[in-house]
mmCIF file of C-alpha atoms in Angstrom:
data_model
loop_
_atom_site.group_PDB
_atom_site.id
_atom_site.type_symbol
_atom_site.label_atom_id
_atom_site.label_comp_id
_atom_site.label_asym_id
_atom_site.label_seq_id
_atom_site.Cartn_x
_atom_site.Cartn_y
_atom_site.Cartn_z
ATOM 1 C CA MET A 232 -15.294 14.533 1.648
ATOM 2 C CA GLU A 233 -17.452 17.554 0.905
ATOM 3 C CA GLU A 234 -15.427 18.463 -2.176
ATOM 4 C CA VAL A 235 -17.075 15.991 -4.558
ATOM 5 C CA ALA A 236 -20.533 16.640 -3.085
ATOM 6 C CA ASN A 237 -20.082 20.388 -3.579
ATOM 7 C CA ILE A 238 -19.032 19.866 -7.195
ATOM 8 C CA GLU A 239 -21.998 17.609 -7.906
ATOM 9 C CA ASN A 240 -24.418 19.947 -6.090
ATOM 10 C CA ALA A 241 -23.249 22.700 -8.444
ATOM 11 C CA GLY A 242 -24.409 20.556 -11.379
ATOM 12 C CA LEU A 243 -20.911 19.511 -12.421
ATOM 13 C CA SER A 244 -19.321 16.079 -12.756
ATOM 14 C CA VAL A 245 -16.094 14.616 -11.432
ATOM 15 C CA PHE A 246 -13.600 13.036 -13.823
ATOM 16 C CA PRO A 247 -10.852 11.644 -11.549
ATOM 17 C CA ILE A 248 -7.374 11.231 -13.012
ATOM 18 C CA TYR A 249 -4.512 9.949 -10.869
ATOM 19 C CA GLN A 250 -1.021 11.029 -11.832
ATOM 20 C CA ASP A 251 1.832 11.309 -9.387
ATOM 21 C CA GLY A 252 4.559 10.916 -11.980
ATOM 22 C CA GLY A 253 4.507 9.125 -15.282
ATOM 23 C CA TYR A 254 6.143 11.759 -17.418
ATOM 24 C CA TYR A 255 9.376 9.812 -17.951
ATOM 25 C CA LEU A 256 10.205 6.161 -18.607
ATOM 26 C CA ASP A 257 12.138 5.472 -15.400
ATOM 27 C CA TYR A 258 8.955 6.026 -13.375
ATOM 28 C CA PHE A 259 7.483 2.868 -14.910
ATOM 29 C CA LYS A 260 10.632 0.755 -14.477
ATOM 30 C CA LYS A 261 10.026 0.181 -10.759
ATOM 31 C CA PRO A 262 8.149 -3.144 -10.561
ATOM 32 C CA SER A 263 5.983 -2.019 -7.635
ATOM 33 C CA GLN A 264 5.039 1.431 -8.951
ATOM 34 C CA GLY A 265 1.646 0.330 -10.298
ATOM 35 C CA SER A 266 0.699 -1.119 -6.915
ATOM 36 C CA VAL A 267 1.850 2.006 -5.081
ATOM 37 C CA ASP A 268 -0.098 4.285 -7.425
ATOM 38 C CA ALA A 269 -3.244 2.157 -7.278
ATOM 39 C CA LYS A 270 -3.271 2.122 -3.473
ATOM 40 C CA THR A 271 -2.641 5.872 -3.359
ATOM 41 C CA ALA A 272 -5.427 6.544 -5.870
ATOM 42 C CA ILE A 273 -7.898 4.387 -3.942
ATOM 43 C CA LEU A 274 -7.078 6.143 -0.664
ATOM 44 C CA ALA A 275 -7.370 9.564 -2.318
ATOM 45 C CA ALA A 276 -10.749 8.591 -3.793
ATOM 46 C CA GLU A 277 -11.977 7.584 -0.347
ATOM 47 C CA ARG A 278 -10.618 10.764 1.229
ATOM 48 C CA ILE A 279 -12.271 13.190 -1.186
ATOM 49 C CA GLY A 280 -15.541 11.293 -1.512
ATOM 50 C CA ILE A 281 -15.362 9.829 -5.002
ATOM 51 C CA PRO A 282 -18.599 7.825 -5.407
ATOM 52 C CA ARG A 283 -18.490 4.024 -5.372
ATOM 53 C CA GLY A 284 -17.925 2.508 -8.812
ATOM 54 C CA THR A 285 -16.365 5.624 -10.343
ATOM 55 C CA THR A 286 -13.693 5.115 -13.003
ATOM 56 C CA ILE A 287 -10.285 6.552 -12.113
ATOM 57 C CA TYR A 288 -8.015 7.261 -15.061
ATOM 58 C CA PHE A 289 -4.218 6.919 -14.972
ATOM 59 C CA ALA A 290 -1.838 8.757 -17.282
ATOM 60 C CA VAL A 291 1.291 7.950 -19.232
ATOM 61 C CA ASP A 292 2.468 11.440 -19.999
ATOM 62 C CA PHE A 293 5.337 10.968 -22.424
ATOM 63 C CA ASP A 294 5.883 9.534 -25.891
ATOM 64 C CA CYS A 295 7.185 6.003 -25.669
ATOM 65 C CA TYR A 296 8.122 3.302 -28.138
ATOM 66 C CA GLY A 297 6.191 0.084 -28.624
ATOM 67 C CA TYR A 298 8.787 -2.025 -26.837
ATOM 68 C CA GLN A 299 8.598 0.345 -23.834
ATOM 69 C CA ILE A 300 4.827 -0.057 -23.725
ATOM 70 C CA ASP A 301 5.153 -3.846 -23.728
ATOM 71 C CA THR A 302 8.069 -3.944 -21.290
ATOM 72 C CA PHE A 303 7.092 -1.269 -18.753
ATOM 73 C CA ILE A 304 3.704 0.364 -19.297
ATOM 74 C CA VAL A 305 1.570 -2.779 -19.649
ATOM 75 C CA PRO A 306 3.077 -4.385 -16.507
ATOM 76 C CA TYR A 307 2.477 -1.109 -14.623
ATOM 77 C CA PHE A 308 -1.216 -1.188 -15.529
ATOM 78 C CA LYS A 309 -1.472 -4.886 -14.720
ATOM 79 C CA LYS A 310 -0.276 -4.100 -11.174
ATOM 80 C CA ILE A 311 -2.866 -1.336 -10.947
ATOM 81 C CA LYS A 312 -5.595 -3.715 -12.075
ATOM 82 C CA VAL A 313 -4.632 -6.295 -9.432
ATOM 83 C CA CYS A 314 -5.007 -3.676 -6.685
ATOM 84 C CA PHE A 315 -8.289 -2.352 -8.065
ATOM 85 C CA ASN A 316 -9.681 -5.888 -8.180
ATOM 86 C CA SER A 317 -8.570 -6.655 -4.607
ATOM 87 C CA SER A 318 -10.408 -6.266 -1.339
ATOM 88 C CA GLN A 319 -8.339 -3.105 -0.666
ATOM 89 C CA ASN A 320 -10.603 -1.321 -3.130
ATOM 90 C CA LYS A 321 -13.587 -0.876 -0.830
ATOM 91 C CA LYS A 322 -15.106 1.723 -3.152
ATOM 92 C CA ARG A 323 -14.925 -0.735 -6.065
ATOM 93 C CA CYS A 324 -13.534 2.037 -8.239
ATOM 94 C CA ASN A 325 -12.633 1.119 -11.790
ATOM 95 C CA VAL A 326 -9.390 1.855 -13.587
ATOM 96 C CA ARG A 327 -8.837 3.158 -17.108
#
């Protein structure tokens, strides 16, 4: 938990990005992947001391077609949003 405090005490800012995969389409085809990633990101934020209310960014790290965005990427982010808006998100982190 000292990591974020040390960074901020040095006059720097934290810009948290969660990415555990997301560099190929199949990653987003699993219906539960957004929920898994959201829960993991929230736990990681708690573990390293990310301040309450901080925005956590998620990445889609490949070029995809419009139909893939509508079919897989948007549902992935909707699952993330559900978790971030739930009581599991004790830090009340935001998602982008």
